Coordinates of C-alpha atoms in Angstrom, one line a residue:
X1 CA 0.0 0.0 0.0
X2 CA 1.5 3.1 -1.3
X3 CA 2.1 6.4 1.3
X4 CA -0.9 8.6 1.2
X5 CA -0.2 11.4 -1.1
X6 CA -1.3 13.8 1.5
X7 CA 2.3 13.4 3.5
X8 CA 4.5 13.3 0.3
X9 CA 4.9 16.7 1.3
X10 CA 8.9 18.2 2.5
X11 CA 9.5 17.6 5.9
X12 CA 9.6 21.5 8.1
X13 CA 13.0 22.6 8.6
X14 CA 14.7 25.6 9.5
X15 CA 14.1 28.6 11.8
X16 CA 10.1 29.2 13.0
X17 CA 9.5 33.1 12.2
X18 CA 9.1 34.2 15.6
X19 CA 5.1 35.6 14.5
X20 CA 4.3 31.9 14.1
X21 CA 6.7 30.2 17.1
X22 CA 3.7 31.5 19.6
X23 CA 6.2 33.3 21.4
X24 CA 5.0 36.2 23.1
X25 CA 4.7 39.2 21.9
X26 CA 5.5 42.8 22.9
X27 CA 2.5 45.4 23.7
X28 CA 2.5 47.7 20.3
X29 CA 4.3 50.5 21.4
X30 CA 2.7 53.4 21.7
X31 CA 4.2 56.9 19.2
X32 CA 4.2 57.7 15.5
X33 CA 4.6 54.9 12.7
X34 CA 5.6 55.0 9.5
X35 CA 2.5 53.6 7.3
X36 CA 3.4 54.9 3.6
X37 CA 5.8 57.5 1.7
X38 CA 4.8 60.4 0.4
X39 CA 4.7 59.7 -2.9
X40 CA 2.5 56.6 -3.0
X41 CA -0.5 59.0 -1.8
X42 CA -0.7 61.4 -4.4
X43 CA -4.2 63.4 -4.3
X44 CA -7.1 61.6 -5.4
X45 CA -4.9 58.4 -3.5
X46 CA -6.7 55.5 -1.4
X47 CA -4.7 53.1 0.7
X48 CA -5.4 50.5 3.2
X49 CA -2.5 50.0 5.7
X50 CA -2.2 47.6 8.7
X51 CA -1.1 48.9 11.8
X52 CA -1.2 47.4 15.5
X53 CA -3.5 44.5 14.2
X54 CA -6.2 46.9 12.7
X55 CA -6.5 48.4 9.3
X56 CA -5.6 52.6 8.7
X57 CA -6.9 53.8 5.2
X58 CA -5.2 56.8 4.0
X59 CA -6.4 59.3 1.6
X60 CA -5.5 62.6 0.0
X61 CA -7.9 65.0 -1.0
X62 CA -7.9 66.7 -4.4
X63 CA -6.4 69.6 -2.8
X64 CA -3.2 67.9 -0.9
X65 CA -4.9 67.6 2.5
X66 CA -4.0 63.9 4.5
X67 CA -6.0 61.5 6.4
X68 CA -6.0 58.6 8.3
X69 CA -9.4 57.0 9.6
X70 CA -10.5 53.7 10.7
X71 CA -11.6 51.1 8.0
X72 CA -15.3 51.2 8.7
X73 CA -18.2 53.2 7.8
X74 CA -20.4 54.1 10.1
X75 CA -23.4 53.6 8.2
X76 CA -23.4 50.0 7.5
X77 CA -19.7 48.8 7.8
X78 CA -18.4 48.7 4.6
X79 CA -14.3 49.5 4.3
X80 CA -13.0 52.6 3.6
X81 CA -10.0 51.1 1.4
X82 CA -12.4 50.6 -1.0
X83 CA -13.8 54.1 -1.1
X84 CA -13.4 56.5 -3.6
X85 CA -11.8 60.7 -3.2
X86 CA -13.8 63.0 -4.8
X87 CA -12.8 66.3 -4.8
X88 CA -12.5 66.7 -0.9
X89 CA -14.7 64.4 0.2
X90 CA -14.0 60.3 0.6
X91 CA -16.9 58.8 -0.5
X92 CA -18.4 54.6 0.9
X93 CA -18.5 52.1 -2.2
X94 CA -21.7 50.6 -0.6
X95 CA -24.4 53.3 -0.3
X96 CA -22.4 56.5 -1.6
X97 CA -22.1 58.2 1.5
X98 CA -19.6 60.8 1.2
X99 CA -17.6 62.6 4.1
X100 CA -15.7 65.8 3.9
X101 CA -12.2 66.3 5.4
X102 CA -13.4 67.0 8.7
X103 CA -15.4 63.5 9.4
X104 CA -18.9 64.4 8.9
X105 CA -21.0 63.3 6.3
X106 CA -22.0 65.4 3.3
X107 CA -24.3 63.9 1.5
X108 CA -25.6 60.2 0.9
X109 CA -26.2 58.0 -2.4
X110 CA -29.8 58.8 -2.2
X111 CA -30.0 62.6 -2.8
X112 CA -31.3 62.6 1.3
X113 CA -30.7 64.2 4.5
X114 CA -26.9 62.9 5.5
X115 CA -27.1 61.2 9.1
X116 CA -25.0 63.1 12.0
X117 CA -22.3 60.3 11.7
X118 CA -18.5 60.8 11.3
X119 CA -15.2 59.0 10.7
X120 CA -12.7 58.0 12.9
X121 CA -10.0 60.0 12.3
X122 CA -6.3 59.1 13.6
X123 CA -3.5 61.6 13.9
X124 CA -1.8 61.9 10.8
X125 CA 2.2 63.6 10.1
X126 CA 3.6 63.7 7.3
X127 CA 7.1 64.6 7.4
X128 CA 10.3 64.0 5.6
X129 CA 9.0 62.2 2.6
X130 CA 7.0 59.5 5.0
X131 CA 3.6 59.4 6.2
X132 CA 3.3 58.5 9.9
X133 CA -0.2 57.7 12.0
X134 CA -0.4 58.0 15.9
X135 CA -1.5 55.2 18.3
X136 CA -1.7 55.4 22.2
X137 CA -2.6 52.3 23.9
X138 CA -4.6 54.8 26.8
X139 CA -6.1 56.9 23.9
X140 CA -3.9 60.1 24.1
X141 CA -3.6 62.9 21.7
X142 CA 0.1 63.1 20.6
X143 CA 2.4 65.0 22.6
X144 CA 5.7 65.2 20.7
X145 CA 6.3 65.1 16.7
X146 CA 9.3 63.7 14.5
X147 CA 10.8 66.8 13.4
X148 CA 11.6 67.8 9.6
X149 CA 15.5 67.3 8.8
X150 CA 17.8 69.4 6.7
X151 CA 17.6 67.4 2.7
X152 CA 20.9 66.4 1.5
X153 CA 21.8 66.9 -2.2
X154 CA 19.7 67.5 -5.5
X155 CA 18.1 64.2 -6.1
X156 CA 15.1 62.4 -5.3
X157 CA 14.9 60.3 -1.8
X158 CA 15.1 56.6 -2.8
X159 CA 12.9 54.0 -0.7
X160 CA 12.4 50.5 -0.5
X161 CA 9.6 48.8 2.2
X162 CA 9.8 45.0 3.3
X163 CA 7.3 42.8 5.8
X164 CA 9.0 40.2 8.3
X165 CA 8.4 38.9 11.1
X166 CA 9.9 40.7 14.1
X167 CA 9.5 43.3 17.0
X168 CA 10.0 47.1 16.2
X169 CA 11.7 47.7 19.3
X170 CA 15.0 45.4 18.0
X171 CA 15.2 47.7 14.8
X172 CA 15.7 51.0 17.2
X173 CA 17.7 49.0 19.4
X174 CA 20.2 47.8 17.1
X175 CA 21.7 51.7 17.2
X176 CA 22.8 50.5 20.5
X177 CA 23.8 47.0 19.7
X178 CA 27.7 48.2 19.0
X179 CA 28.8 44.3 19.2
X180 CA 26.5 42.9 16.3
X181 CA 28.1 45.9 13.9
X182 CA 31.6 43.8 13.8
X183 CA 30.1 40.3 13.8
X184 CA 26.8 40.8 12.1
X185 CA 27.9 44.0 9.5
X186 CA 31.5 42.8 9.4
X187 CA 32.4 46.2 10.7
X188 CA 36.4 45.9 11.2
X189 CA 35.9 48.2 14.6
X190 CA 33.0 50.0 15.5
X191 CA 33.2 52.7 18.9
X192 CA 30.9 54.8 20.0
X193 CA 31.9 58.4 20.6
X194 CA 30.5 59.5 23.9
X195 CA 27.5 58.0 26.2
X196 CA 23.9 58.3 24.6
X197 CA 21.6 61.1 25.2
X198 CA 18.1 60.4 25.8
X199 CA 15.3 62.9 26.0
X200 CA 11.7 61.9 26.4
X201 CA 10.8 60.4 23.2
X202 CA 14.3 61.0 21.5
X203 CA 17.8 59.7 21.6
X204 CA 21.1 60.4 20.3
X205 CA 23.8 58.4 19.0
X206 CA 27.4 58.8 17.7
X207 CA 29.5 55.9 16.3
X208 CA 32.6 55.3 14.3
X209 CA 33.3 52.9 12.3
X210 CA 36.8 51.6 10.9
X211 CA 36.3 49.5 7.6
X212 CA 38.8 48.3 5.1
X213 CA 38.1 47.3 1.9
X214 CA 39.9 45.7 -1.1
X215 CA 41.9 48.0 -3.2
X216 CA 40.9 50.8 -1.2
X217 CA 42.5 50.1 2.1
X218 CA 41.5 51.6 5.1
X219 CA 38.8 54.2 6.0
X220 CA 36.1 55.5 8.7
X221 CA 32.6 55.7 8.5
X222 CA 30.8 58.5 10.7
X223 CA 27.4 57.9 12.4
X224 CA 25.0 60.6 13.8
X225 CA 21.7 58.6 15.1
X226 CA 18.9 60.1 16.1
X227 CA 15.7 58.4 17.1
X228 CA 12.1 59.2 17.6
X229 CA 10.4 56.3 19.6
X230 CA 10.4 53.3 18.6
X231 CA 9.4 53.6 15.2
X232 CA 11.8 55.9 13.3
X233 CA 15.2 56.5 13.0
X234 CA 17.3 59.0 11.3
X235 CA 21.1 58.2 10.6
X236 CA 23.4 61.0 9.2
X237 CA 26.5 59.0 7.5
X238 CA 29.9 60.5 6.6
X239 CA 32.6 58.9 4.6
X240 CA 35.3 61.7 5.1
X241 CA 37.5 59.9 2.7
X242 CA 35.3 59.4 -0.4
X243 CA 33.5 63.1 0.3
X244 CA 30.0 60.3 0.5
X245 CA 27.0 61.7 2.7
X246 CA 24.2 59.8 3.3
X247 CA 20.6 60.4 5.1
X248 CA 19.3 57.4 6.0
X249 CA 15.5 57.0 7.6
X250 CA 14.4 53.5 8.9
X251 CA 11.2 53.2 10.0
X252 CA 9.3 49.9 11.2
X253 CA 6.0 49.5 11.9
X254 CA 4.3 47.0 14.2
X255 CA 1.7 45.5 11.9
X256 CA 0.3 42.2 14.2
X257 CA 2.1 40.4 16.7
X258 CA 5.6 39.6 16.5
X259 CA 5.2 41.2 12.5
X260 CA 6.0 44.1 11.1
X261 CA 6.6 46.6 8.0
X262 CA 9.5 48.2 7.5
X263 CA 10.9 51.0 5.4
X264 CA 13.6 52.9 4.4
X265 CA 14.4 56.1 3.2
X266 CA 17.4 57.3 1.8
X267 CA 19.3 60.9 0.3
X268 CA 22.6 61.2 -0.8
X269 CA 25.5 63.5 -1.9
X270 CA 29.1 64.1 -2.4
X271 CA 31.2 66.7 -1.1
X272 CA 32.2 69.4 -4.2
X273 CA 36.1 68.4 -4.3
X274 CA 38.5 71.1 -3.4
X275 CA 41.2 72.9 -6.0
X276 CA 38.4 72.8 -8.9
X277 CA 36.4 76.0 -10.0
X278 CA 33.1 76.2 -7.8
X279 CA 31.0 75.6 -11.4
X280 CA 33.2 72.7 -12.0
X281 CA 32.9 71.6 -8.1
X282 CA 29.4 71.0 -8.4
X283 CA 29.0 69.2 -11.7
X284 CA 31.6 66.8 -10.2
X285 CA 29.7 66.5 -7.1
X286 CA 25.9 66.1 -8.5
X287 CA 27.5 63.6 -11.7
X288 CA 29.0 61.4 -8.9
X289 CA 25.8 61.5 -7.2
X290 CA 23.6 61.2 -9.9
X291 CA 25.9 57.9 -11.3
X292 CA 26.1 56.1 -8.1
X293 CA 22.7 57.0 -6.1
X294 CA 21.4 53.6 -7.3
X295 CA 24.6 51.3 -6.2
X296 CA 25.1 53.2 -2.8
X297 CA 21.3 52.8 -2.1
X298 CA 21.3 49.0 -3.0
X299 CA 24.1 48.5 -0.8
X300 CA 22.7 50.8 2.2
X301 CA 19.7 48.3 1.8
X302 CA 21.8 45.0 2.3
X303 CA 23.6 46.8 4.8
X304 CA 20.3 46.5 6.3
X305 CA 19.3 43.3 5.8
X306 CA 21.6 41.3 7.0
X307 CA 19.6 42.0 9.8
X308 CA 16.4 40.5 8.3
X309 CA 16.7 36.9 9.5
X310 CA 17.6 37.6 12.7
X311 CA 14.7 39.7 13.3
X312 CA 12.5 37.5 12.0
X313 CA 13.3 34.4 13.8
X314 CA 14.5 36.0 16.9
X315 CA 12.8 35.8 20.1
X316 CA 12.8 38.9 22.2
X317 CA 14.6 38.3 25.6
X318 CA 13.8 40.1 28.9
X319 CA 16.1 39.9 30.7
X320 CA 18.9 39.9 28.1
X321 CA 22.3 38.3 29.5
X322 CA 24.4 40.9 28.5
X323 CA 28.4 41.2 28.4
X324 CA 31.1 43.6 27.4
X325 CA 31.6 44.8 24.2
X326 CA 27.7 44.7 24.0
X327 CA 27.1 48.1 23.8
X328 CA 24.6 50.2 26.2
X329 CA 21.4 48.0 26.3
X330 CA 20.2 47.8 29.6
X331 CA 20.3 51.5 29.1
X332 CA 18.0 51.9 26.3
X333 CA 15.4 49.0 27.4
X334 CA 14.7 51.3 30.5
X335 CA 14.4 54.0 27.9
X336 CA 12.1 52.0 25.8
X337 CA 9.9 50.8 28.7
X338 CA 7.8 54.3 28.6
X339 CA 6.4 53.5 25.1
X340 CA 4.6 50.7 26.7
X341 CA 1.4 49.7 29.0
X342 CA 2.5 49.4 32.6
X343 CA 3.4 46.0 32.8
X344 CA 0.7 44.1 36.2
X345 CA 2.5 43.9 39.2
X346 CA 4.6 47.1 38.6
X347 CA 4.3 48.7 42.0
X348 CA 3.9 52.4 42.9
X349 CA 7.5 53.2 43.9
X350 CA 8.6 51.6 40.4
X351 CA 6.3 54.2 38.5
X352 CA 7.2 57.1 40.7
X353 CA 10.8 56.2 39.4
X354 CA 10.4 56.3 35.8
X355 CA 8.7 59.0 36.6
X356 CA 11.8 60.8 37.7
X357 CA 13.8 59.6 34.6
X358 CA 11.4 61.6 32.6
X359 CA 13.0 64.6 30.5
X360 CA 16.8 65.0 29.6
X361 CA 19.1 62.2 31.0
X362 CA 22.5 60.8 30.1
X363 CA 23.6 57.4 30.0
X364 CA 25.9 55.2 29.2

């Protein structure tokens, strides 16, 4: 008797992605996240994002304005990521209700008096070529923004967006994580210059890194991080050496648990070489950047994914054992910790501590 075709399947193997290992999950933090670019909601747009295991739908009105509301109508239910824009009003694919910028409805399909019923608008920012949406786990209103950043060079940002499994917290965290630079990033020798500075919501980073490379020899790399909660980092890199600048935004987004989105964001430009003619400077400069944009930014990317599947298989472990040449951790985890539900059991004196910690500190 043969073997039932039903188990002629291959045999599992390999890593479980951590979303499907039933590990437990961390609460979704609470801050701005990155849910599209700019560019992919051009006026008239429609899109249907997840986000903390509910759906966002985004729109643009025909004269630039953003939204973000929940995916439901409030007349019978029908989702919003299937609605249409027109002109400034969003309008249901079920019954034709339309609602204006505001919330409210306008007008319905029937030519009749429009209910008093509104969308759920979400704090929306759009800044620096993303789109971000606000969630609080106790419902708050936001209370601090991420800020707009100087542009480097003439040409367009280039941007990439992948989903894994994984826990936003370990993207931001990795700024920290000086030891996985040399083993992970092959990183000849990465330092960090000075402790890190946290303030509220924000933190600040400076590294170095010494890389050599064939035919070019030796040469640093500088770092300038700064982060905005757990969901968005901006990295300022200088290569003295080869005159290369680089912006670098990396946003993820907790999409479910132990899953995310994640995207990237990148600018880039070369100093204007001394001794030339200013004219001549900066056709040398924009011609370099215009001719290797798409090489630096491809290897930026794998830069970045060598971290891929670690996040996605990784489990996230509280309390880390931790040992030198690690990098500041323990440091940022207390950090991280106010983006979060109060964990049960925490007892009064506990809060009243973080409580203290709140505003400009400096560790190490």
């Amino acid at each position: 008797m043969g073997v039932s075709r039903e188990y002629r399947r291959a045999i599992s193997e390999g890593p479980t992605p951590c979303d499907a290992a039933g590990a437990p999950a961390l609460p979704y933090p609470s801050g701005w996240s990155a849910t599209a670019f700019s560019h992919e909601l051009r006026p008239g747009a429609v899109l249907t994002r997840p986000l903390a295991g509910q759906d966002v739908v985004l729109y643009r009105t025909e004269d630039g304005r953003l939204r973000a509301v929940r995916p439901y109508c409030p007349h019978l239910g029908a989702h919003l990521g299937l609605a249409k824009v027109e002109g400034e009003d969003l309008t249901c694919p079920f019954h034709f209700f339309s609602f204006g910028p505001d919330g409210a409805c306008v007008r319905t399909g029937y030519g009749t008096e429009p209910p008093r019923s509104r969308l759920t608008h979400l704090p929306v920012h759009e800044v620096n070529g993303a789109v971000f949406v606000w969630q609080h786990h106790e419902g708050r209103e936001p209370d601090w923004f991420v800020p707009r950043w100087h542009e480097i060079g003439h040409r367009p940002a280039r941007t990439a967006a992948w989903e894994l499994a994984g826990n936003v917290q370990e993207v931001i965290e990795n700024a920290v994580d000086l030891g996985h630079f040399a083993t992970l990033h092959g990183w000849a020798k990465a330092e960090i210059d000075g402790p890190v500075a946290y303030d509220d919501a924000t933190f600040r980073v400076a590294m170095r890194a010494h890389e050599t490379a064939p035919l070019v020899g030796d040469f640093t790399v500088d770092v300038k991080v700064t982060g905005y909660g757990l969901g968005c980092l901006h990295a300022d890199v200088h290569t003295p050496r080869f005159g290369l600048r680089m912006c670098t935004m990396v946003m993820p987004s907790a999409i479910g648990p132990n899953r995310m989105q994640f995207r990237q964001l990148n600018r880039l430009a070369f100093d204007e070489p001394g001794g030339l003619p200013p004219g001549v400077a900066r056709i040398v400069s924009r011609t370099a950047a215009r001719l290797l944009e798409r090489p630096v930014f491809r290897s930026s990317c794998e830069f970045t994914a060598a971290d891929f599947p670690i996040w996605h298989h990784k489990q996230y472990q509280q309390p880390p054992r931790l040992a030198a040449g690690d990098g500041p951790i323990g440091p940022f985890r207390r950090w991280a910790e106010r983006f979060y539900p109060e964990p049960p059991g925490r007892n009064v004196a506990s809060r009243r501590r973080r409580g203290e910690d709140e505003g400009s500190t400096v560790l190490s």
